[in-house]
Tab-separated table of C-alpha atoms and ligand atoms in Angstrom:
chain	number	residue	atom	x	y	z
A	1	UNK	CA	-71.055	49.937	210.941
A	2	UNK	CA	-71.020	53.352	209.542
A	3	UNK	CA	-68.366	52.510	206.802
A	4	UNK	CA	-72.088	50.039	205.406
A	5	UNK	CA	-74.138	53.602	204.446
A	6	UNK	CA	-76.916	51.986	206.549
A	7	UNK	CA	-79.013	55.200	206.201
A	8	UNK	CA	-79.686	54.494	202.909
A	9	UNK	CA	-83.450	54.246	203.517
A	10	UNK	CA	-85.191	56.185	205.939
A	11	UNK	CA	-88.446	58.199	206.672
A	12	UNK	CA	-87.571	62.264	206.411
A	13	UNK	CA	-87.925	64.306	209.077
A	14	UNK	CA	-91.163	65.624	208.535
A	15	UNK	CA	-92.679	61.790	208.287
A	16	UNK	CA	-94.117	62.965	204.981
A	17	UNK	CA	-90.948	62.186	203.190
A	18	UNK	CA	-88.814	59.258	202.015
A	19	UNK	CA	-84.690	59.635	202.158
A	20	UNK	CA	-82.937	57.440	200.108
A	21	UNK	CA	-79.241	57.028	198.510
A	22	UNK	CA	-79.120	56.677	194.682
A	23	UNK	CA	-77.714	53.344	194.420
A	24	UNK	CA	-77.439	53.891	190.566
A	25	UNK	CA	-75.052	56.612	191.142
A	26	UNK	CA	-73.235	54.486	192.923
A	27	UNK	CA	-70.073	53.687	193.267
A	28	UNK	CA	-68.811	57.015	191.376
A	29	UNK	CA	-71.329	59.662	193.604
A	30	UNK	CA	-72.815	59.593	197.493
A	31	UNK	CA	-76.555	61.766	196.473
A	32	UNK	CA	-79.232	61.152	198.402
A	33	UNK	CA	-83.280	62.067	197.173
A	34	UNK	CA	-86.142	63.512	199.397
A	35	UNK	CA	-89.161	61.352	197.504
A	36	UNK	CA	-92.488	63.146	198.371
A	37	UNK	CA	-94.752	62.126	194.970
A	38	UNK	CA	-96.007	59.281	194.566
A	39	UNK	CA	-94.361	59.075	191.015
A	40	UNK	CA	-90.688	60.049	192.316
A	41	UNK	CA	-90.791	56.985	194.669
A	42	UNK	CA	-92.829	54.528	191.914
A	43	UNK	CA	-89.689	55.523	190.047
A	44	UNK	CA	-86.730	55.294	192.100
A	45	UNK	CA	-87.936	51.626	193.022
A	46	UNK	CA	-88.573	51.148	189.099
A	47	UNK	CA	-85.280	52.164	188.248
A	48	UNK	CA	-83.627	50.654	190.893
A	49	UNK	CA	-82.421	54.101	192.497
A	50	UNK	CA	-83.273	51.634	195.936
A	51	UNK	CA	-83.220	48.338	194.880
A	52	UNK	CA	-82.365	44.730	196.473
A	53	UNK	CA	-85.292	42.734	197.860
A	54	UNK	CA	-85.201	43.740	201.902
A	55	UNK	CA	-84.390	47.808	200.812
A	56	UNK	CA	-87.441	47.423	198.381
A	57	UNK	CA	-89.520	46.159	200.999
A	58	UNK	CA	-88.491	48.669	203.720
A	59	UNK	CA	-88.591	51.527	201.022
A	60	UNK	CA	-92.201	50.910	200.118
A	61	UNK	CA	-93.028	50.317	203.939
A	62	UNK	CA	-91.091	54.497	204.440
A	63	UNK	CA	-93.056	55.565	200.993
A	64	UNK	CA	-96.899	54.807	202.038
A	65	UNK	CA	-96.513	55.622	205.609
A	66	UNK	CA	-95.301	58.995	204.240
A	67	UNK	CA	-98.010	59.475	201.384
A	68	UNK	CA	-100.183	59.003	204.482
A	69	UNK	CA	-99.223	61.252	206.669
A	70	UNK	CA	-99.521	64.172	203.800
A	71	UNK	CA	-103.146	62.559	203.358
A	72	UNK	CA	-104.012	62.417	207.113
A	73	UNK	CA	-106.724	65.289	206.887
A	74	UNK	CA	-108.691	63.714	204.123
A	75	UNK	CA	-112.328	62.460	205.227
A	76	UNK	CA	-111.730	58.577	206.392
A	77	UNK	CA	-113.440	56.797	203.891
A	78	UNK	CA	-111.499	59.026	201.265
A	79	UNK	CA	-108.290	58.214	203.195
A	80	UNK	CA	-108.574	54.472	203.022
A	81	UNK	CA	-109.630	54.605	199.443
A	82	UNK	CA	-106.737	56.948	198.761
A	83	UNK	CA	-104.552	54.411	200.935
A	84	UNK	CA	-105.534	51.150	198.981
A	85	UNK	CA	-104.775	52.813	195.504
A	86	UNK	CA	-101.103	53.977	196.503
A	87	UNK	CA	-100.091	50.772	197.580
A	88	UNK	CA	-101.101	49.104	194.782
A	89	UNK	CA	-99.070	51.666	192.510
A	90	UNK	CA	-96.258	51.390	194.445
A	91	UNK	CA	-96.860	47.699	194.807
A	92	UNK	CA	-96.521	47.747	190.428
A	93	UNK	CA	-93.817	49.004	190.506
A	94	UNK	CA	-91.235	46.020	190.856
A	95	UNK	CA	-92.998	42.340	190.538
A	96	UNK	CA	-90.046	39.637	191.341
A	97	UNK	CA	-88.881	40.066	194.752
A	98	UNK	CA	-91.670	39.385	197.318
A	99	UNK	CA	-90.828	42.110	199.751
A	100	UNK	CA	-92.441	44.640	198.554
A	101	UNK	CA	-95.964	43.563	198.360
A	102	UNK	CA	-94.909	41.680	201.820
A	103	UNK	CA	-94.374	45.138	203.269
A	104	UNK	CA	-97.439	47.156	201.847
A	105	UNK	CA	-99.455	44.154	203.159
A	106	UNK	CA	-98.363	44.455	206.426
A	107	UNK	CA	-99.332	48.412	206.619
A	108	UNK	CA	-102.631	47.397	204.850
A	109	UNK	CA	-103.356	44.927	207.244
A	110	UNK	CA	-102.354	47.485	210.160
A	111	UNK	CA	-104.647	50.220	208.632
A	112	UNK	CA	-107.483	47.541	208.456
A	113	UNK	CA	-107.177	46.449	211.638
A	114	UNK	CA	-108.420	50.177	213.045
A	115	UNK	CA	-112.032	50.694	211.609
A	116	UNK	CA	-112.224	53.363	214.586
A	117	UNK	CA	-109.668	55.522	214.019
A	118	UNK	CA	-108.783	58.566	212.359
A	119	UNK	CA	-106.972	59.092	209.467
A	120	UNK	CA	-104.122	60.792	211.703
A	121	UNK	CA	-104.236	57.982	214.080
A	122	UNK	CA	-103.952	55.031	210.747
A	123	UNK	CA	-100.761	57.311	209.187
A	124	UNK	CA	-98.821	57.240	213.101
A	125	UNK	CA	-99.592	53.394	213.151
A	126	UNK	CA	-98.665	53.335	209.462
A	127	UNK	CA	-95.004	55.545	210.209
A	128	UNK	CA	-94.479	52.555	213.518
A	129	UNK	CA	-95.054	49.692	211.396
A	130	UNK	CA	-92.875	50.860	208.711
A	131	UNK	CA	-89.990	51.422	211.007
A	132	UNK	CA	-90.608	48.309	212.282
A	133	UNK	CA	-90.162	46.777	209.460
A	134	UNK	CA	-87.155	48.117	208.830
A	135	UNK	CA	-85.662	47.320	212.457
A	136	UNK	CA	-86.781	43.729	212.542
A	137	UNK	CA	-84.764	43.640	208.944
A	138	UNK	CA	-81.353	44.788	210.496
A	139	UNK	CA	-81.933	41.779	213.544
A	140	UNK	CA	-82.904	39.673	210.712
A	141	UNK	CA	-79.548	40.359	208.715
A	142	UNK	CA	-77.103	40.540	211.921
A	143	UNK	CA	-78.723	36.716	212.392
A	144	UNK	CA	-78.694	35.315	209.096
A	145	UNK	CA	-75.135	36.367	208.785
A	146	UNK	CA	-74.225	34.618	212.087
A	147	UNK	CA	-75.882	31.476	210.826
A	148	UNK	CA	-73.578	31.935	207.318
A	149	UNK	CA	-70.708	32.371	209.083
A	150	UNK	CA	-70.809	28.977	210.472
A	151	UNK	CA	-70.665	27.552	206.843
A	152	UNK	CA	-67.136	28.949	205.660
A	153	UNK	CA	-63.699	28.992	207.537
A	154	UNK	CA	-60.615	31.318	207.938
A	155	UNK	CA	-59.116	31.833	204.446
A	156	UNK	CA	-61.880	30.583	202.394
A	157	UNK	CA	-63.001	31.776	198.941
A	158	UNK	CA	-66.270	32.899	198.455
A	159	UNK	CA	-68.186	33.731	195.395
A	160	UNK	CA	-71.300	36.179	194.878
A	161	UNK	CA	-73.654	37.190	191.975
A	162	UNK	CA	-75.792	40.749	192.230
A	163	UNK	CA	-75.664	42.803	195.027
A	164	UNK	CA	-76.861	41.304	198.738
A	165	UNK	CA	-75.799	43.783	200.851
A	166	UNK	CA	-76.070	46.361	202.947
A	167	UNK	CA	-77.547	48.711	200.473
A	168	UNK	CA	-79.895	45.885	199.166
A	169	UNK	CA	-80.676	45.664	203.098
A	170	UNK	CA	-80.109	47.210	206.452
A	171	UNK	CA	-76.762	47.067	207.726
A	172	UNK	CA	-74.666	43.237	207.076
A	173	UNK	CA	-77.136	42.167	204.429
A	174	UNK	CA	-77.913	38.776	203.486
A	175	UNK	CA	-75.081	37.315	201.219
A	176	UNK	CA	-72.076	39.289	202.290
A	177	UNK	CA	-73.126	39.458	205.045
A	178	UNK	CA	-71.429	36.503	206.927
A	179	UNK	CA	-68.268	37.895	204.854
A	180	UNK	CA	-68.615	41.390	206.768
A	181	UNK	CA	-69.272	40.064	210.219
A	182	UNK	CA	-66.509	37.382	209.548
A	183	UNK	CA	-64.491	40.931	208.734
A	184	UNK	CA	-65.238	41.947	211.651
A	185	UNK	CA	-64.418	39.168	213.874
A	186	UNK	CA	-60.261	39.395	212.205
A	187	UNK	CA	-61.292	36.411	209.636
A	188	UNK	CA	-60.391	37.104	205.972
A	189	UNK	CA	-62.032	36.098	203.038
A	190	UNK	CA	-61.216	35.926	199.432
A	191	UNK	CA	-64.593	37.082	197.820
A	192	UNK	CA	-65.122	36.668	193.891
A	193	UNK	CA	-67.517	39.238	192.817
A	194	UNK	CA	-69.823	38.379	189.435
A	195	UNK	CA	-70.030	42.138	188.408
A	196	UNK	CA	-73.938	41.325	187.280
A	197	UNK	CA	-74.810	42.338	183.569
A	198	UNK	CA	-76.695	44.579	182.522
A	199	UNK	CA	-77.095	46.945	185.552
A	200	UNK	CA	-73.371	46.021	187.202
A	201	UNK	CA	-75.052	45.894	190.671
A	202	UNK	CA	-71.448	43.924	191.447
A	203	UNK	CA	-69.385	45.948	189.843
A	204	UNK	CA	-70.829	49.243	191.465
A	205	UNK	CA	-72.138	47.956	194.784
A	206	UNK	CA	-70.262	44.701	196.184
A	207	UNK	CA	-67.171	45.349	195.255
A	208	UNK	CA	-67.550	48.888	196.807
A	209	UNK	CA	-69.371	47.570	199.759
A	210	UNK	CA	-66.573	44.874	200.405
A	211	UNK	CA	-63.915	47.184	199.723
A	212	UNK	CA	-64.512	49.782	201.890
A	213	UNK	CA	-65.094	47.218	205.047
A	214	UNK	CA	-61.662	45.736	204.323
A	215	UNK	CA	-62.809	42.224	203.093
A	216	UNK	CA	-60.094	41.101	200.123
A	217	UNK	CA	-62.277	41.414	196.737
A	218	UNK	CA	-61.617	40.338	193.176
A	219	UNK	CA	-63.941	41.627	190.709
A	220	UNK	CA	-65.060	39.064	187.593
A	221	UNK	CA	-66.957	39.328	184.866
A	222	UNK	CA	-70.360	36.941	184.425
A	223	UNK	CA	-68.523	34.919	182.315
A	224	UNK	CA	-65.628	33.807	184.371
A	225	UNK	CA	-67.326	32.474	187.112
A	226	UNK	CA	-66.096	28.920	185.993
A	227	UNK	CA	-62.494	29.937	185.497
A	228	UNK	CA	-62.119	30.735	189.286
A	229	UNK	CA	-64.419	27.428	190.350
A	230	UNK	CA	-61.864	25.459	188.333
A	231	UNK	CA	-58.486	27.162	189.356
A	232	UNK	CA	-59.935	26.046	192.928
A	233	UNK	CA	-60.334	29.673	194.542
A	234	UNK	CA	-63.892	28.845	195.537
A	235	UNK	CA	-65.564	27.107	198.418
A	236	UNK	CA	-68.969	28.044	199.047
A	237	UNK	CA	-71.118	30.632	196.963
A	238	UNK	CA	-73.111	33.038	198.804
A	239	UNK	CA	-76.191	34.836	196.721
A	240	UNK	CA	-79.415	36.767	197.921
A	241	UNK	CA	-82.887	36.217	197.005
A	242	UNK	CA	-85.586	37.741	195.939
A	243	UNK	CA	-88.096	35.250	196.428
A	244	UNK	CA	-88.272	31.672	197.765
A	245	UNK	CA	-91.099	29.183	196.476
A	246	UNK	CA	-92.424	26.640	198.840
A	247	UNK	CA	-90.405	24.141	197.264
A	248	UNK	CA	-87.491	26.014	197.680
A	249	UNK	CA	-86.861	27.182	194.449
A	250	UNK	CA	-85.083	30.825	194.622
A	251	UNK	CA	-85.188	33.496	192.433
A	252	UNK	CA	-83.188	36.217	192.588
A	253	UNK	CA	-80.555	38.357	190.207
A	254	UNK	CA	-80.104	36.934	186.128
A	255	UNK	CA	-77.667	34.728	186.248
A	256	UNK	CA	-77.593	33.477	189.714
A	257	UNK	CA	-78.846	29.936	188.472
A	258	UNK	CA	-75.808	29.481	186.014
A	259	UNK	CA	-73.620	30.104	188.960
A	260	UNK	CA	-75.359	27.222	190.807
A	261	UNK	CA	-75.146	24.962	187.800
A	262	UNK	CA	-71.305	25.531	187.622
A	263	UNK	CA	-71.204	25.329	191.303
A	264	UNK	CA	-72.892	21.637	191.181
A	265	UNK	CA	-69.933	20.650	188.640
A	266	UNK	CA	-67.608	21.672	190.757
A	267	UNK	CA	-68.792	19.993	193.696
A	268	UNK	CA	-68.716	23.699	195.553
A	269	UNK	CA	-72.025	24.290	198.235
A	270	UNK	CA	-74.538	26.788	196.342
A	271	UNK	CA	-76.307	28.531	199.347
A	272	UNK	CA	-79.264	31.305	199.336
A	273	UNK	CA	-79.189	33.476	202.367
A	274	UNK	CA	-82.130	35.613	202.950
A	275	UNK	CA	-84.739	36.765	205.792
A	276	UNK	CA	-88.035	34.722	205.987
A	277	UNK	CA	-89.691	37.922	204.390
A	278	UNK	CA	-88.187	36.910	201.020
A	279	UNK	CA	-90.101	33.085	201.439
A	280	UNK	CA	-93.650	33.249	199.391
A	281	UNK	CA	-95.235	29.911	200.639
A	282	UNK	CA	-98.268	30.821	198.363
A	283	UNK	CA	-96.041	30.274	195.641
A	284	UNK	CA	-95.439	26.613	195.217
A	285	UNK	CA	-92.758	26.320	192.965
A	286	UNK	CA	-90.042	28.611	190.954
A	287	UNK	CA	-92.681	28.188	188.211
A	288	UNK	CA	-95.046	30.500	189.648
A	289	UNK	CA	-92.490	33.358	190.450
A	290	UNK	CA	-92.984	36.338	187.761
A	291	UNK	CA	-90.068	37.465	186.415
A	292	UNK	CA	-89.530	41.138	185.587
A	293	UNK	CA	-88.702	42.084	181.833
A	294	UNK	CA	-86.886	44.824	181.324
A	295	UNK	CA	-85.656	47.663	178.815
A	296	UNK	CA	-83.515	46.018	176.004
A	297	UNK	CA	-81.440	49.637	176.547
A	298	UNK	CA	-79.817	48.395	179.547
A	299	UNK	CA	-77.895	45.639	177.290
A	300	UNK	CA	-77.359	47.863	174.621
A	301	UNK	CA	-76.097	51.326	175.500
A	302	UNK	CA	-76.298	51.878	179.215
A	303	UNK	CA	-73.218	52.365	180.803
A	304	UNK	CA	-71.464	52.624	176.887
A	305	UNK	CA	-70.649	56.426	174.891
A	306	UNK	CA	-72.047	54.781	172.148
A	307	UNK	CA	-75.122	51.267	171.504
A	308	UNK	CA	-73.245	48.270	171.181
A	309	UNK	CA	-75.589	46.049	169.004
A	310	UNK	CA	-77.915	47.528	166.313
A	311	UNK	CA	-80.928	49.522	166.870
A	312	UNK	CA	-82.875	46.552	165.235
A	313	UNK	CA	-81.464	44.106	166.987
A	314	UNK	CA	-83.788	42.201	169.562
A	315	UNK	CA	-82.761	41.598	173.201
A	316	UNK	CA	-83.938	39.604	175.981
A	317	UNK	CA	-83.837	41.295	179.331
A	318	UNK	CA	-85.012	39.210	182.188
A	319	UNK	CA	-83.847	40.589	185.088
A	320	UNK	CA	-84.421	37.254	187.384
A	321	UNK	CA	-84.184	33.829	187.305
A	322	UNK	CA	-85.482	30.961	189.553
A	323	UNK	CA	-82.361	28.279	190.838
A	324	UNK	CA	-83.520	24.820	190.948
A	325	UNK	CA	-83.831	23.967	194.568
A	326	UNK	CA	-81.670	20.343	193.873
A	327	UNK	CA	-78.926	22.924	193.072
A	328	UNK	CA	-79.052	24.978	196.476
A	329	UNK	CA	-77.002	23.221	199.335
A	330	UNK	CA	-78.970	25.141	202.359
A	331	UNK	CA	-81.332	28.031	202.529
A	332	UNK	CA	-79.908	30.378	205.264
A	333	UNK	CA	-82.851	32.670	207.049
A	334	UNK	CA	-82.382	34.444	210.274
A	335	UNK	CA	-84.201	31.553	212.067
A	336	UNK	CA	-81.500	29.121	210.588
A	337	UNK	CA	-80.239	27.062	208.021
A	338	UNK	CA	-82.706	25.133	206.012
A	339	UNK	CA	-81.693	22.377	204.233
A	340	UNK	CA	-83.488	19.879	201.880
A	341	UNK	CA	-86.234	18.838	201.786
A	342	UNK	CA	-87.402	22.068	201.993
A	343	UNK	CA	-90.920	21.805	201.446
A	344	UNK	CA	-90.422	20.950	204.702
A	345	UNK	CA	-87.632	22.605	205.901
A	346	UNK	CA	-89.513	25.914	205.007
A	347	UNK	CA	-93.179	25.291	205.989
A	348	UNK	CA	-91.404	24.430	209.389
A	349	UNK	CA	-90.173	28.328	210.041
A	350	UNK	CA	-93.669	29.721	210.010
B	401	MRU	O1	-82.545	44.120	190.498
B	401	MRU	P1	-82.007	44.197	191.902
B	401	MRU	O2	-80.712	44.892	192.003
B	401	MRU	O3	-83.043	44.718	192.874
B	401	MRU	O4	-81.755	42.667	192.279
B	401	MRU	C1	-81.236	42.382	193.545
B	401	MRU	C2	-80.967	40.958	193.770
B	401	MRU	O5	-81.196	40.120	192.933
B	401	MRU	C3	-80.478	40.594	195.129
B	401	MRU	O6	-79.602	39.516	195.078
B	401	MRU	C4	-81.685	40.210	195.992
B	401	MRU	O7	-82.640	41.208	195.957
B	401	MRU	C5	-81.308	39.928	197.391
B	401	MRU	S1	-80.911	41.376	198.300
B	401	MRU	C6	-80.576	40.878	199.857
């Protein structure tokens, strides 16, 4: 697996540290950052230096265990206090995909769970939870992309929007990851990449990712999405998530639901493949997902010499939207494939 830069998260050595790969360097420079401030790691999540709903969630797990462990001689009560108000920084930081606050949660809950202990004691639980986390994501992965695999064949076309890979994960990933494991196994697929405007997460990440493990990619812009559905290249799409409503509604990268609208009139299966840690049953439907806004810049001039619209012009910049869950053919988790109706379907995994 060592062709998948699966180390792209991790605690540093000294536990008081985060290691992570700038994905936004990607695929032009390999740099990894040692995050020790709170700040540096509010902003490489922020900016997407780590970024894809799983890597968020592991990344935030890595960040507070470590802001702990540099904390671990403050008086207790000053600990916990100090402990609550870190995770809900880093918690601010990113507010679509679920995973984060899913993480930070489950380290709150740990540190609540020990009224005894020390504050030493809370940031060693805090470090084993966090890995954890991040080991029950790479089983989680390896079985959801077993379970995708069974939906495609020898020789199929695939197509993906974003980036659900091993960077946005441990290891397979969620979307590609049947493709990688199929790989793997001597099957070949022909995968259509969307290369994801604004931030190109397709362009710089899948199409490197798939690349470099051998699987036969063809890189698209947004817009042609329909032009390969049509010629008849496609026969499933395969997308992420970044969080799934009750209902099933999915959110996940801008643009996702126009390639499950096209996919519908084309008579092509639509799936979502992600780890139960991406499903919010608090959130009823797709209309009670926030969606993140971001800087109109990334539209304009990022990634141009020069802006491309006028400095008065307005933009729009959501980076998520929600696909209607009569679009999605089956939701595929590491526990198996959901299909509708998946307010049951969902509840039933918990
Ligand atoms: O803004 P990003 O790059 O974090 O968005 C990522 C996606 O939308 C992914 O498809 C999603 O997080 C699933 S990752 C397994």
């Amino acid at each position: 697996m060592s062709q998948y830069l699966s180390d792209h998260v991790r605690l540093g050595d000294d536990c008081a540290s985060v290691v992570i790969l700038d994905q936004t360097l990607l695929p032009n420079e390999v740099k990894y950052l040692t995050l020790r401030e709170p700040e540096e790691m509010f902003e490489a999540i922020r900016l997407l230096r780590v970024r894809g709903a799983p890597a968020i969630g592991i990344c935030a797990g890595y960040c507070l265990a470590a802001l702990a462990e540099q904390r671990k001689n403050l008086a207790p009560a000053q600990f916990r206090v100090e402990l609550h108000r870190l995770s809900q920084h880093l918690n601010s930081s990113r507010p679509t995909a679920v995973n984060l606050s899913w993480a930070l949660n489950r380290l709150g809950a740990q540190a609540h769970s020990m009224p005894e202990a020390s504050p030493a004691q809370i940031a060693a639980a805090l470090r084993d939870e966090a890995i954890a986390i991040h080991q029950e994501d790479i089983a989680m992965c390896k079985a959801i992309s077993g379970h995708g695999l069974t939906l495609i064949k020898d020789g199929d076309g695939v197509l993906t929007h974003c980036n659900a890979g091993p960077l946005a994960t441990s290891q397979y990933g969620t979307a590609l990851g049947p493709l990688l494991l199929g790989r793997e196994r001597g099957m070949n697929f022909h995968v259509f990449a969307d290369e994801t405007r604004p931030l190109l997460q397709g362009a710089r990440l899948t199409s490197y990712e798939l690349q470099r493990a051998g699987v036969d990619v063809t890189l698209i812009c947004d817009n042609m999405a329909s032009m390969v559905m049509k010629n008849g290249w496609i026969n499933a799409c395969f997308v992420g998530c970044d969080r799934v409503a009750a209902n099933g509604d999915a959110a996940n990268k801008i643009g996702t639901s126009g390639v499950a609208i096209l996919a519908k009139h084309y008579g092509i299966p639509f799936y979502v493949l992600g780890p139960t840690s991406t499903i919010d049953l608090n959130c009823p439907t797709g209309d009670n997902i926030q969606i993140e806004l971001r800087d109109p810049e990334e539209i304009k001039s990022k990634f141009y010499a020069q802006s491309m619209a006028l400095p008065e012009v307005k933009c729009y910049n959501p980076a998520f939207d929600v696909t209607d869950h009569a679009l999605i053919a089956g939701i595929v988790t590491e526990k198996g494939i959901c299909r509708p109706p998946y307010t049951q379907s969902l509840a039933a995994l918990f």
